[in-house]
Coordinates of C-alpha atoms in Angstrom, one line a residue:
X264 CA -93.7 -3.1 -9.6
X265 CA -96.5 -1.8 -12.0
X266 CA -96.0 -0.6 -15.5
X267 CA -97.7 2.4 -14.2
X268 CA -94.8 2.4 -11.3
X269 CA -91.7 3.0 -13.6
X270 CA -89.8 5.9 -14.7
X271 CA -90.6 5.6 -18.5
X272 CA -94.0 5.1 -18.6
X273 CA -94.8 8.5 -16.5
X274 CA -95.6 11.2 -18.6
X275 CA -94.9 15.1 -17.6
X276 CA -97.8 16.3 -15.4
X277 CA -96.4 20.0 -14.8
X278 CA -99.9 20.7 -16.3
X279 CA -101.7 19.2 -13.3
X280 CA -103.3 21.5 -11.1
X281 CA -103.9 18.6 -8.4
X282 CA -102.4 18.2 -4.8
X283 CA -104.3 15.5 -3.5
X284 CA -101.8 13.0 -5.4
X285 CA -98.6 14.4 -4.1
X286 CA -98.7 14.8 -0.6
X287 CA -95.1 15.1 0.1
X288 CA -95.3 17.8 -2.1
X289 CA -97.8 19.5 -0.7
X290 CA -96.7 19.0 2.9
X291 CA -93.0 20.7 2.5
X292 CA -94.9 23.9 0.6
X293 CA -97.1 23.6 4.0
X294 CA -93.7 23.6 6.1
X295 CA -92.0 26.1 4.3
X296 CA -94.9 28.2 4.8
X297 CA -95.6 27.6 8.8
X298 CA -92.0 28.3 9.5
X299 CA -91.6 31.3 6.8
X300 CA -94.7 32.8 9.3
X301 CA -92.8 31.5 13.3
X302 CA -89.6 33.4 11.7
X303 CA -91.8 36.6 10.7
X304 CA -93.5 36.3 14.6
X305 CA -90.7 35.3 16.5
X306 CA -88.9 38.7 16.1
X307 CA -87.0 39.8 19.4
X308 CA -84.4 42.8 20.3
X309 CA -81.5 41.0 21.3
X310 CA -78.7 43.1 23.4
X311 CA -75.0 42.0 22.0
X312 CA -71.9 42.4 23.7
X313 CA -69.3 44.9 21.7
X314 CA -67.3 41.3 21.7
X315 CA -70.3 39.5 20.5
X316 CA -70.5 42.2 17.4
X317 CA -66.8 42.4 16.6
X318 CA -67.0 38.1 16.8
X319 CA -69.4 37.9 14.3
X320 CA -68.2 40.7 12.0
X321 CA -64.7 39.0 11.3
X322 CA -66.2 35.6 11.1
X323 CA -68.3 37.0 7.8
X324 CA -65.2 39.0 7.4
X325 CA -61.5 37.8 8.7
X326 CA -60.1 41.2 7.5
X327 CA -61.7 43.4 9.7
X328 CA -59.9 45.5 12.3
X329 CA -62.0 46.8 14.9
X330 CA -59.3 49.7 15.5
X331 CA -59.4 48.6 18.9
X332 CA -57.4 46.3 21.4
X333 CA -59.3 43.0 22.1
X334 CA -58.9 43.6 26.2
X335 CA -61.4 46.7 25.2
X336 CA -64.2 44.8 23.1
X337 CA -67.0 44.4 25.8
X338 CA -66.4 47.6 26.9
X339 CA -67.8 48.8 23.2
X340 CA -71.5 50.3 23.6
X341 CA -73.6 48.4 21.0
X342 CA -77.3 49.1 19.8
X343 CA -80.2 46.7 20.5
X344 CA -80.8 44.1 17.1
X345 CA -83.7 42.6 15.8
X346 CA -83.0 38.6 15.2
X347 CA -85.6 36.2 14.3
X348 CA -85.5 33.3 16.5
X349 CA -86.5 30.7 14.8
X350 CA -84.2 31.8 12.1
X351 CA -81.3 32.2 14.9
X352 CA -82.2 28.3 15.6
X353 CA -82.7 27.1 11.8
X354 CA -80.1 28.9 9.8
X355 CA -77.2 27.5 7.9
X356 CA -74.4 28.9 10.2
X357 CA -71.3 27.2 9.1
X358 CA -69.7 28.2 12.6
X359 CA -72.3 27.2 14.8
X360 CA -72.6 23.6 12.4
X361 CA -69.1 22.7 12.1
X362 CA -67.6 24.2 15.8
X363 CA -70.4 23.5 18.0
X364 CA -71.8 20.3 16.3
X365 CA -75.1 21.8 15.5
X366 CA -75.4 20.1 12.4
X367 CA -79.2 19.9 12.1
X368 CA -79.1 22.8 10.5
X369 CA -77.7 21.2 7.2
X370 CA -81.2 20.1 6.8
X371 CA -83.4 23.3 8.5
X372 CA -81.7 25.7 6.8
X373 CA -84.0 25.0 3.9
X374 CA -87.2 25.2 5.4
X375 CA -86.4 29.0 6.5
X376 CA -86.4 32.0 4.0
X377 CA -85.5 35.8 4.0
X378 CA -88.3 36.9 6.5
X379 CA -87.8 40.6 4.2
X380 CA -88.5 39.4 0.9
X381 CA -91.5 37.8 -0.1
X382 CA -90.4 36.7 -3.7
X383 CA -87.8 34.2 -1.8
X384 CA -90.1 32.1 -0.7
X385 CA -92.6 32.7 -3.4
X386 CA -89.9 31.5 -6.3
X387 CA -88.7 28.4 -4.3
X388 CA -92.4 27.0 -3.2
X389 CA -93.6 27.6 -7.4
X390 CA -90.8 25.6 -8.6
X391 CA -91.4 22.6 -6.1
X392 CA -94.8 22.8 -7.3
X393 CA -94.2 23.3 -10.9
X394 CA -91.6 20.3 -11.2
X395 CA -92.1 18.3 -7.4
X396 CA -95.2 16.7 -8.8
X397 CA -94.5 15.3 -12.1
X398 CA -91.1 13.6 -9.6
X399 CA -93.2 12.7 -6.8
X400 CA -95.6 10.8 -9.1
X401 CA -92.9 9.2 -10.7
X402 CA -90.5 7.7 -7.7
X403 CA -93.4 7.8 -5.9
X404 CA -93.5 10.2 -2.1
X405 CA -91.2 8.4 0.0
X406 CA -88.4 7.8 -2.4
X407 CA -89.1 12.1 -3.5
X408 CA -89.0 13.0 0.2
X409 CA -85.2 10.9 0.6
X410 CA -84.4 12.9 -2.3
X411 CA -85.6 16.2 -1.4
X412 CA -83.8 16.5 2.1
X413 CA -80.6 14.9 0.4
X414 CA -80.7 17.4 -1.8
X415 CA -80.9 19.8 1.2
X416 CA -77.9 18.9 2.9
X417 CA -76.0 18.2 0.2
X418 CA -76.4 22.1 -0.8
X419 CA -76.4 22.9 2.5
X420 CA -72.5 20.6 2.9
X421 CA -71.1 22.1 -0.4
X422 CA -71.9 25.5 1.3
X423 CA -70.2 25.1 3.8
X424 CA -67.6 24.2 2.1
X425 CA -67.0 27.2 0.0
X426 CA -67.2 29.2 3.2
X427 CA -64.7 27.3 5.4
X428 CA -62.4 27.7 2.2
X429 CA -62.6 31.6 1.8
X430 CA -62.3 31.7 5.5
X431 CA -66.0 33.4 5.7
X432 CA -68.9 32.6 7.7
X433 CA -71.6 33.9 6.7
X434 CA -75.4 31.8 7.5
X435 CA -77.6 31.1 4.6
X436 CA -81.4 30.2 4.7
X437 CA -83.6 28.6 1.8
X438 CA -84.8 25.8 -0.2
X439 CA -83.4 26.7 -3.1
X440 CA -80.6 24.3 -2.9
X441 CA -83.0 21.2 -2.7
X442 CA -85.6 23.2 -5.3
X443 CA -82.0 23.5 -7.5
X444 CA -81.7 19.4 -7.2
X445 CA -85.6 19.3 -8.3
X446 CA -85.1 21.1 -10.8
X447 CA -82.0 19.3 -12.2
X448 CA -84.0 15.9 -11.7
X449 CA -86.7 17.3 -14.0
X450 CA -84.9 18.6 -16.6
X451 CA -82.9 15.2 -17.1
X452 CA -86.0 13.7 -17.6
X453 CA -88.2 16.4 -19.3
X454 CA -85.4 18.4 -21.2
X455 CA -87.6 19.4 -24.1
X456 CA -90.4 20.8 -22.1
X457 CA -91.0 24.5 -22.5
X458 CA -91.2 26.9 -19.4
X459 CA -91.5 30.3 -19.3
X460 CA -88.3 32.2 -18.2
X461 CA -89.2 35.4 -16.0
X462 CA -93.2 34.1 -16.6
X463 CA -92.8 35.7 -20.2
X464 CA -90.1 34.1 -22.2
X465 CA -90.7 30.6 -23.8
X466 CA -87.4 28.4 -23.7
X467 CA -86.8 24.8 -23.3
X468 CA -86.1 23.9 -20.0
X469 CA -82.8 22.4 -20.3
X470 CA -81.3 25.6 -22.3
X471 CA -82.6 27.4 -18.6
X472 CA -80.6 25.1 -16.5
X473 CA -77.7 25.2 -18.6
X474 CA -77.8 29.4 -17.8
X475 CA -78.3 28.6 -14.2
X476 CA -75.6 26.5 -14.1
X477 CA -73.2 29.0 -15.3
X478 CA -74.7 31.4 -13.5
X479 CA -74.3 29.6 -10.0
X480 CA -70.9 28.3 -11.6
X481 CA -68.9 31.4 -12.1
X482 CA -69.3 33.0 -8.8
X483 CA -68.1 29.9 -6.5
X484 CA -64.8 30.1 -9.3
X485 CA -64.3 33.3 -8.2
X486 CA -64.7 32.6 -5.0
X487 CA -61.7 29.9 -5.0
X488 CA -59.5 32.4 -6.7
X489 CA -59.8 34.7 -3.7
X490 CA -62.3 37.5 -5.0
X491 CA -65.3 37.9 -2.2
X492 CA -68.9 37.1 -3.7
X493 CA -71.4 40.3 -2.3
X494 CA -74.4 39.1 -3.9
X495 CA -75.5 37.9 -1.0
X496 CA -76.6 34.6 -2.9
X497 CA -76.1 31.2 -1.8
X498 CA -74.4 30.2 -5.2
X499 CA -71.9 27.5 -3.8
X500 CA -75.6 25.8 -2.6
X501 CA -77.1 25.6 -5.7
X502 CA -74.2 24.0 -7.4
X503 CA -74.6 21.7 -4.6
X504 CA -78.2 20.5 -5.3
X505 CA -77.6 21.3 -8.9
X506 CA -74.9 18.4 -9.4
X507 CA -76.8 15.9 -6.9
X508 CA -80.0 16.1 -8.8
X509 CA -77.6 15.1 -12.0
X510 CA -75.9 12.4 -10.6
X511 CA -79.4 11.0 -9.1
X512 CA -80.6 10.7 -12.3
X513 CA -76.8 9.7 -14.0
X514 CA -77.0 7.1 -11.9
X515 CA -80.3 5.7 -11.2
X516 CA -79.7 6.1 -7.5
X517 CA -82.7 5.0 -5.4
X518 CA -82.7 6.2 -1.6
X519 CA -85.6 4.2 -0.2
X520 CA -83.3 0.6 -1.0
X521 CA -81.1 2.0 1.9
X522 CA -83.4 3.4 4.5
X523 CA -85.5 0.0 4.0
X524 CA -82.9 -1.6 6.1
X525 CA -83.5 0.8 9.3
X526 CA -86.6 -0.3 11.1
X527 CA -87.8 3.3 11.7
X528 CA -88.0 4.3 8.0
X529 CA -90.0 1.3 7.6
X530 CA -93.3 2.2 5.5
X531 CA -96.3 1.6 7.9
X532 CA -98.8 -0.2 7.2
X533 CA -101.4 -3.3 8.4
X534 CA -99.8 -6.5 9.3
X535 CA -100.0 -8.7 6.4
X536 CA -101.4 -11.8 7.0
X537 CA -98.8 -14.8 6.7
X538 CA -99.2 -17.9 4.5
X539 CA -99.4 -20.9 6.4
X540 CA -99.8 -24.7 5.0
X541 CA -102.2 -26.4 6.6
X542 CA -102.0 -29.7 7.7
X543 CA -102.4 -32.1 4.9
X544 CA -105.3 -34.6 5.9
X545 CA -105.8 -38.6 5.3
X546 CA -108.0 -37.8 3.1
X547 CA -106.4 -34.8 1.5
X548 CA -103.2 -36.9 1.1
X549 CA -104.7 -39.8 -0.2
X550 CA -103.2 -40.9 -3.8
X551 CA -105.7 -41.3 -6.6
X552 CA -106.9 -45.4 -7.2
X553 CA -106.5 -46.5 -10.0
X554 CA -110.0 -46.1 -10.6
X555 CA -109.5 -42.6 -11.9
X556 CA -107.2 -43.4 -13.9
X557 CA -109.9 -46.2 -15.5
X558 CA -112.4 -43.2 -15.9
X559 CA -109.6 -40.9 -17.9
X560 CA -108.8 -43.6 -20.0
X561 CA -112.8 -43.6 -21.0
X562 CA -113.3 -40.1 -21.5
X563 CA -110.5 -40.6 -23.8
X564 CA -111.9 -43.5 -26.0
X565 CA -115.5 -42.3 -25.7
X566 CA -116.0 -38.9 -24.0
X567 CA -117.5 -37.3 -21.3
X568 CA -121.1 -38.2 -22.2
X569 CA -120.3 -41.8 -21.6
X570 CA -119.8 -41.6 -18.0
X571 CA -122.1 -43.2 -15.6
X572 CA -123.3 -40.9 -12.8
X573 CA -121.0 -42.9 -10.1
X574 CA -118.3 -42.4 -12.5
X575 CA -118.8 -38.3 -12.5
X576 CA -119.1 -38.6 -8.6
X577 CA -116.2 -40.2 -8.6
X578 CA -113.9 -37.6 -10.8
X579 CA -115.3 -34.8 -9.4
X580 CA -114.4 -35.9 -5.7
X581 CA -111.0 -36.4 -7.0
X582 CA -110.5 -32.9 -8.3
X583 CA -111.5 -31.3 -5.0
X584 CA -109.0 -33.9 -3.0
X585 CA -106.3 -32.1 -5.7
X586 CA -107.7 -28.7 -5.2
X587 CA -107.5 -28.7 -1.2
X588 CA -104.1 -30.2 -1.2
X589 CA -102.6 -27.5 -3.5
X590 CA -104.4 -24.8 -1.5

């Protein structure tokens, strides 16, 4: 590994305008941005069952009473509602991950945001650019992109978490659990660099993840004490990326050392060719006569210039016999 290649040699680039070096980067803005447009075009009216309603309301809520006897749910008149399917397919729904096995969305639930708010995906996609880069230069793409999507899940696991603990099941959709561990990463390795907080306040980054800590950090405390969180924020995921991107960096964890061993995350590239040793000839194997060793011990007593033209024949067809047998 090159000087160039390790962590303390790389110096912030959150400057850099450039994409071109950090395609991994650039590629999950480009993701983000696809899906954020499928879940924006991919709007249907989907007709639920008065069962189907009163389901999902006590899974986001156990405490409801529907005022009604259970025998009687589908026979409750429900209006037509307006579901993004690729949302519907994508979303963090701790119900649908953990009952029906439909755990892929640990991982998608971070390429979809709020199809309603524009500033959700806006936020999430400036931060992997602000601080992505300088990372991605540094581990390099393929050891970033391992540590972007465990970021993911890991938010998207402590999430669930919280939720199956208050009994509430509510689905969550955004990056900025993994953006959270990116964020984290940076800071433990840039904690003087200056940002500005709500684009006008300068403040060292580390004193802004320190707030967002807390900030994330409270609500999931009240949360295990029983209160319900209404902020409709995904605060028990951002602890989650949060404390991965900590320990990555506590503990010099490197992700590509373990998918190196599975033949599909394999980096692809040309065959190399092999190195082969060639047959050693007669000639090639030949030891020196002693007549070389005669010609040595002249150059020693009276130089170079003393040597006869066979002589210099001689040695120099004895340094090519060496040369071809190391080769």
């Amino acid at each position: 590994m090159g000087i160039a290649n390790r962590d303390y040699y790389r110096e912030s680039t959150a400057s850099s305008w450039a994409l071109g070096n950090t395609p991994v980067v650039k590629y999950l803005i480009l993701a983000n941005v696809a899906i954020f447009l499928l879940q924006i075009f991919s709007v249907r009216e989907v007709q639920l069952s008065g069962r189907e309603v009163i389901e999902k309301i006590k899974r986001q809520n156990p405490n409801f009473d529907p005022g009604i006897d259970e025998s009687h749910w589908d026979e409750i008149a429900t209006e037509p509602e307006k579901i993004s399917l690729v949302t519907d397919w994508l979303e963090l729904d701790p119900y649908k991950t953990v009952d029906k096995g439909q755990v892929w969305r640990l991982l998608t639930h971070a390429f979809c945001h709020d199809r309603h708010s524009l500033l959700h995906i806006l936020f999430n996609m400036l931060c992997l650019y602000w601080f992505g880069r300088a990372l991605e230069q540094m581990y390099g793409p393929r050891e970033f992109l391992l540590f972007y999507l465990s970021a993911a899940i890991i938010a998207g696991l402590a999430y669930i978490a919280l939720d199956f603990y208050t009994g509430i099941s509510i689905p969550a959709i955004g990056a900025s659990g993994a953006v959270m561990g990116v964020m984290m990463l940076y800071t433990m390795h840039y904690p003087r660099d200056t940002i500005l907080l709500f684009m006008i306040l300068p403040v060292q980054i580390r004193f802004a993840m320190a707030a967002y800590v807390i900030w994330d950090l409270y609500p999931v405390l009240t949360s295990l004490a029983g209160e319900r969180d209404r902020s409709g924020i995904a605060h028990a995921a951002h602890l989650g990326g949060l404390i991965f991107g900590f320990l990555y960096y506590r503990y010099q964890w490197r992700l590509d050392r373990f998918t190196l061993r599975v033949p599909q995350f394999r980096r692809a590239s040309a065959p190399r060719p092999r190195l082969r040793i060639a047959p050693s000839t007669d000639r090639d194997a030949a030891p020196a006569d002693g007549r070389v060793d005669e010609i040595l011990a002249k150059i020693s007593r009276t130089g170079r210039e003393s040597l006869t033209d066979d002589e210099r024949a001689a040695l120099l067809a004895e340094s090519k016999r060496i040369k071809r047998r190391n080769r």
